[in-house]
Amino acid sequence: MIECPLCGRKYPVGALFCPECGVYLLTGGPLRTEPLLEGVPSPIGTASGRAAEAPTAPQSLVLQVLTSGRRIVIRPDQEVLLGRLDVGRGIFPQVDLTSDGGLEGGVSRRHARVFYQDGRFYIEDLGSTNGTYLNGTRLAPYSPQALGEGDEIRLGQIPIRVALA
């Protein structure tokens, strides 16, 4: 559990903001964009339902947004929120897909997260409106799925190719 340094309420590990007082829980201070380093849930498998196998550990994950060609490199020590920036609501994703056609493509503000655990990278839909797809299969919200070389993620209508480096 994480205790809010301002109001003292307790929240599960991985919570970003205190819903009671709005403080950023990882630093106890003002909002700023930074990678999250702790508290990821146990993954339950892959989009196909098969158990995740433990391959050799990748150095990083490369996401290539196919609509714009932009490449995003994610290291194993990072947890990354994918979505759209909304300063008014205090939403600051590490990967803002607005400039990649995210608004028109149906990307939610807090759409999905990518994290590394037990030698694998995972993606988890965060209850997005238009869904997160892995190789054409819509992911159940809050059910992390392992990513592999050549996988295609789709956030709403924004396609993203996965590479392991």
PDB file of N, CA, C and O in Angstrom, residues 63 65 67-68 70 72 81-85 93-105 107-108 111 155 158 160:
ATOM      1  N   LEU A  63       8.312   0.995 -29.855  1.00  0.00           N
ATOM      2  CA  LEU A  63       6.972   1.117 -30.410  1.00  0.00           C
ATOM      3  C   LEU A  63       7.056   2.067 -31.593  1.00  0.00           C
ATOM      4  O   LEU A  63       7.534   3.194 -31.448  1.00  0.00           O
ATOM      5  N   VAL A  65       4.763   4.072 -34.132  1.00  0.00           N
ATOM      6  CA  VAL A  65       3.403   4.507 -34.443  1.00  0.00           C
ATOM      7  C   VAL A  65       3.293   4.545 -35.966  1.00  0.00           C
ATOM      8  O   VAL A  65       3.975   5.331 -36.622  1.00  0.00           O
ATOM      9  N   THR A  67       0.931   5.481 -38.018  1.00  0.00           N
ATOM     10  CA  THR A  67       0.305   6.633 -38.661  1.00  0.00           C
ATOM     11  C   THR A  67       1.278   7.789 -38.848  1.00  0.00           C
ATOM     12  O   THR A  67       1.107   8.595 -39.752  1.00  0.00           O
ATOM     13  N   SER A  68       2.297   7.875 -38.015  1.00  0.00           N
ATOM     14  CA  SER A  68       3.232   9.000 -38.082  1.00  0.00           C
ATOM     15  C   SER A  68       4.680   8.577 -38.312  1.00  0.00           C
ATOM     16  O   SER A  68       5.516   9.400 -38.664  1.00  0.00           O
ATOM     17  N   ARG A  70       6.627   7.750 -35.928  1.00  0.00           N
ATOM     18  CA  ARG A  70       7.361   8.046 -34.693  1.00  0.00           C
ATOM     19  C   ARG A  70       7.728   6.755 -33.975  1.00  0.00           C
ATOM     20  O   ARG A  70       6.941   5.819 -33.909  1.00  0.00           O
ATOM     21  N   ILE A  72       9.131   5.118 -30.327  1.00  0.00           N
ATOM     22  CA  ILE A  72       9.210   5.353 -28.883  1.00  0.00           C
ATOM     23  C   ILE A  72       9.984   4.191 -28.283  1.00  0.00           C
ATOM     24  O   ILE A  72       9.618   3.031 -28.498  1.00  0.00           O
ATOM     25  N   LEU A  81       2.626   5.299 -19.507  1.00  0.00           N
ATOM     26  CA  LEU A  81       1.221   5.524 -19.801  1.00  0.00           C
ATOM     27  C   LEU A  81       1.107   6.008 -21.237  1.00  0.00           C
ATOM     28  O   LEU A  81       1.800   6.947 -21.640  1.00  0.00           O
ATOM     29  N   LEU A  82       0.241   5.353 -22.015  1.00  0.00           N
ATOM     30  CA  LEU A  82      -0.058   5.759 -23.386  1.00  0.00           C
ATOM     31  C   LEU A  82      -1.423   6.422 -23.392  1.00  0.00           C
ATOM     32  O   LEU A  82      -2.380   5.869 -22.837  1.00  0.00           O
ATOM     33  N   GLY A  83      -1.526   7.581 -24.020  1.00  0.00           N
ATOM     34  CA  GLY A  83      -2.807   8.265 -24.060  1.00  0.00           C
ATOM     35  C   GLY A  83      -2.697   9.631 -24.686  1.00  0.00           C
ATOM     36  O   GLY A  83      -1.876   9.856 -25.570  1.00  0.00           O
ATOM     37  N   ARG A  84      -3.539  10.560 -24.201  1.00  0.00           N
ATOM     38  CA  ARG A  84      -3.541  11.936 -24.687  1.00  0.00           C
ATOM     39  C   ARG A  84      -3.429  12.897 -23.507  1.00  0.00           C
ATOM     40  O   ARG A  84      -4.073  12.708 -22.472  1.00  0.00           O
ATOM     41  N   LEU A  85      -2.636  13.931 -23.670  1.00  0.00           N
ATOM     42  CA  LEU A  85      -2.429  14.948 -22.662  1.00  0.00           C
ATOM     43  C   LEU A  85      -3.726  15.715 -22.390  1.00  0.00           C
ATOM     44  O   LEU A  85      -4.447  16.072 -23.321  1.00  0.00           O
ATOM     45  N   PRO A  93       0.362  11.725 -19.853  1.00  0.00           N
ATOM     46  CA  PRO A  93       0.948  10.438 -20.260  1.00  0.00           C
ATOM     47  C   PRO A  93       2.395  10.612 -20.718  1.00  0.00           C
ATOM     48  O   PRO A  93       2.751  11.626 -21.316  1.00  0.00           O
ATOM     49  N   GLN A  94       3.217   9.616 -20.428  1.00  0.00           N
ATOM     50  CA  GLN A  94       4.597   9.655 -20.899  1.00  0.00           C
ATOM     51  C   GLN A  94       4.631   9.597 -22.427  1.00  0.00           C
ATOM     52  O   GLN A  94       5.529  10.160 -23.037  1.00  0.00           O
ATOM     53  N   VAL A  95       3.682   8.901 -23.033  1.00  0.00           N
ATOM     54  CA  VAL A  95       3.569   8.864 -24.489  1.00  0.00           C
ATOM     55  C   VAL A  95       2.236   9.498 -24.862  1.00  0.00           C
ATOM     56  O   VAL A  95       1.178   8.884 -24.715  1.00  0.00           O
ATOM     57  N   ASP A  96       2.304  10.756 -25.323  1.00  0.00           N
ATOM     58  CA  ASP A  96       1.122  11.510 -25.745  1.00  0.00           C
ATOM     59  C   ASP A  96       0.919  11.272 -27.238  1.00  0.00           C
ATOM     60  O   ASP A  96       1.750  11.659 -28.054  1.00  0.00           O
ATOM     61  N   LEU A  97      -0.182  10.613 -27.592  1.00  0.00           N
ATOM     62  CA  LEU A  97      -0.442  10.252 -28.983  1.00  0.00           C
ATOM     63  C   LEU A  97      -1.290  11.283 -29.727  1.00  0.00           C
ATOM     64  O   LEU A  97      -1.722  11.032 -30.844  1.00  0.00           O
ATOM     65  N   THR A  98      -1.499  12.455 -29.141  1.00  0.00           N
ATOM     66  CA  THR A  98      -2.296  13.495 -29.791  1.00  0.00           C
ATOM     67  C   THR A  98      -1.716  13.859 -31.153  1.00  0.00           C
ATOM     68  O   THR A  98      -2.436  13.916 -32.153  1.00  0.00           O
ATOM     69  N   SER A  99      -0.404  14.087 -31.219  1.00  0.00           N
ATOM     70  CA  SER A  99       0.227  14.502 -32.483  1.00  0.00           C
ATOM     71  C   SER A  99       0.283  13.369 -33.508  1.00  0.00           C
ATOM     72  O   SER A  99       0.581  13.613 -34.678  1.00  0.00           O
ATOM     73  N   ASP A 100      -0.016  12.157 -33.100  1.00  0.00           N
ATOM     74  CA  ASP A 100      -0.042  11.008 -34.007  1.00  0.00           C
ATOM     75  C   ASP A 100      -1.458  10.707 -34.494  1.00  0.00           C
ATOM     76  O   ASP A 100      -1.716   9.628 -35.024  1.00  0.00           O
ATOM     77  N   GLY A 101      -2.389  11.637 -34.285  1.00  0.00           N
ATOM     78  CA  GLY A 101      -3.784  11.434 -34.672  1.00  0.00           C
ATOM     79  C   GLY A 101      -4.607  10.778 -33.582  1.00  0.00           C
ATOM     80  O   GLY A 101      -5.680  10.238 -33.845  1.00  0.00           O
ATOM     81  N   GLY A 102      -4.128  10.860 -32.346  1.00  0.00           N
ATOM     82  CA  GLY A 102      -4.792  10.188 -31.235  1.00  0.00           C
ATOM     83  C   GLY A 102      -6.224  10.632 -30.977  1.00  0.00           C
ATOM     84  O   GLY A 102      -7.085   9.802 -30.701  1.00  0.00           O
ATOM     85  N   LEU A 103      -6.499  11.927 -31.061  1.00  0.00           N
ATOM     86  CA  LEU A 103      -7.860  12.414 -30.810  1.00  0.00           C
ATOM     87  C   LEU A 103      -8.811  11.865 -31.868  1.00  0.00           C
ATOM     88  O   LEU A 103      -9.837  11.260 -31.545  1.00  0.00           O
ATOM     89  N   GLU A 104      -8.436  12.045 -33.133  1.00  0.00           N
ATOM     90  CA  GLU A 104      -9.275  11.561 -34.237  1.00  0.00           C
ATOM     91  C   GLU A 104      -9.337  10.035 -34.264  1.00  0.00           C
ATOM     92  O   GLU A 104     -10.324   9.459 -34.703  1.00  0.00           O
ATOM     93  N   GLY A 105      -8.285   9.384 -33.791  1.00  0.00           N
ATOM     94  CA  GLY A 105      -8.209   7.921 -33.806  1.00  0.00           C
ATOM     95  C   GLY A 105      -8.830   7.252 -32.600  1.00  0.00           C
ATOM     96  O   GLY A 105      -8.752   6.032 -32.464  1.00  0.00           O
ATOM     97  N   VAL A 107      -8.094   7.603 -29.229  1.00  0.00           N
ATOM     98  CA  VAL A 107      -7.227   7.261 -28.101  1.00  0.00           C
ATOM     99  C   VAL A 107      -7.750   7.973 -26.856  1.00  0.00           C
ATOM    100  O   VAL A 107      -7.966   9.191 -26.868  1.00  0.00           O
ATOM    101  N   SER A 108      -7.958   7.230 -25.784  1.00  0.00           N
ATOM    102  CA  SER A 108      -8.405   7.808 -24.516  1.00  0.00           C
ATOM    103  C   SER A 108      -7.254   8.560 -23.850  1.00  0.00           C
ATOM    104  O   SER A 108      -6.089   8.331 -24.164  1.00  0.00           O
ATOM    105  N   HIS A 111      -5.216   5.612 -21.817  1.00  0.00           N
ATOM    106  CA  HIS A 111      -5.654   4.505 -22.658  1.00  0.00           C
ATOM    107  C   HIS A 111      -5.068   3.160 -22.225  1.00  0.00           C
ATOM    108  O   HIS A 111      -5.795   2.201 -21.992  1.00  0.00           O
ATOM    109  N   LEU A 155      -4.456   1.144 -30.534  1.00  0.00           N
ATOM    110  CA  LEU A 155      -5.145   1.930 -29.515  1.00  0.00           C
ATOM    111  C   LEU A 155      -6.228   2.711 -30.236  1.00  0.00           C
ATOM    112  O   LEU A 155      -5.926   3.626 -30.999  1.00  0.00           O
ATOM    113  N   ILE A 158      -5.341   3.740 -33.831  1.00  0.00           N
ATOM    114  CA  ILE A 158      -3.935   4.060 -34.040  1.00  0.00           C
ATOM    115  C   ILE A 158      -3.100   2.777 -33.954  1.00  0.00           C
ATOM    116  O   ILE A 158      -2.949   2.199 -32.880  1.00  0.00           O
ATOM    117  N   ILE A 160       0.264   0.447 -33.903  1.00  0.00           N
ATOM    118  CA  ILE A 160       1.627   0.576 -33.385  1.00  0.00           C
ATOM    119  C   ILE A 160       2.314  -0.785 -33.528  1.00  0.00           C
ATOM    120  O   ILE A 160       1.781  -1.801 -33.084  1.00  0.00           O
TER     121      ILE A 160
END
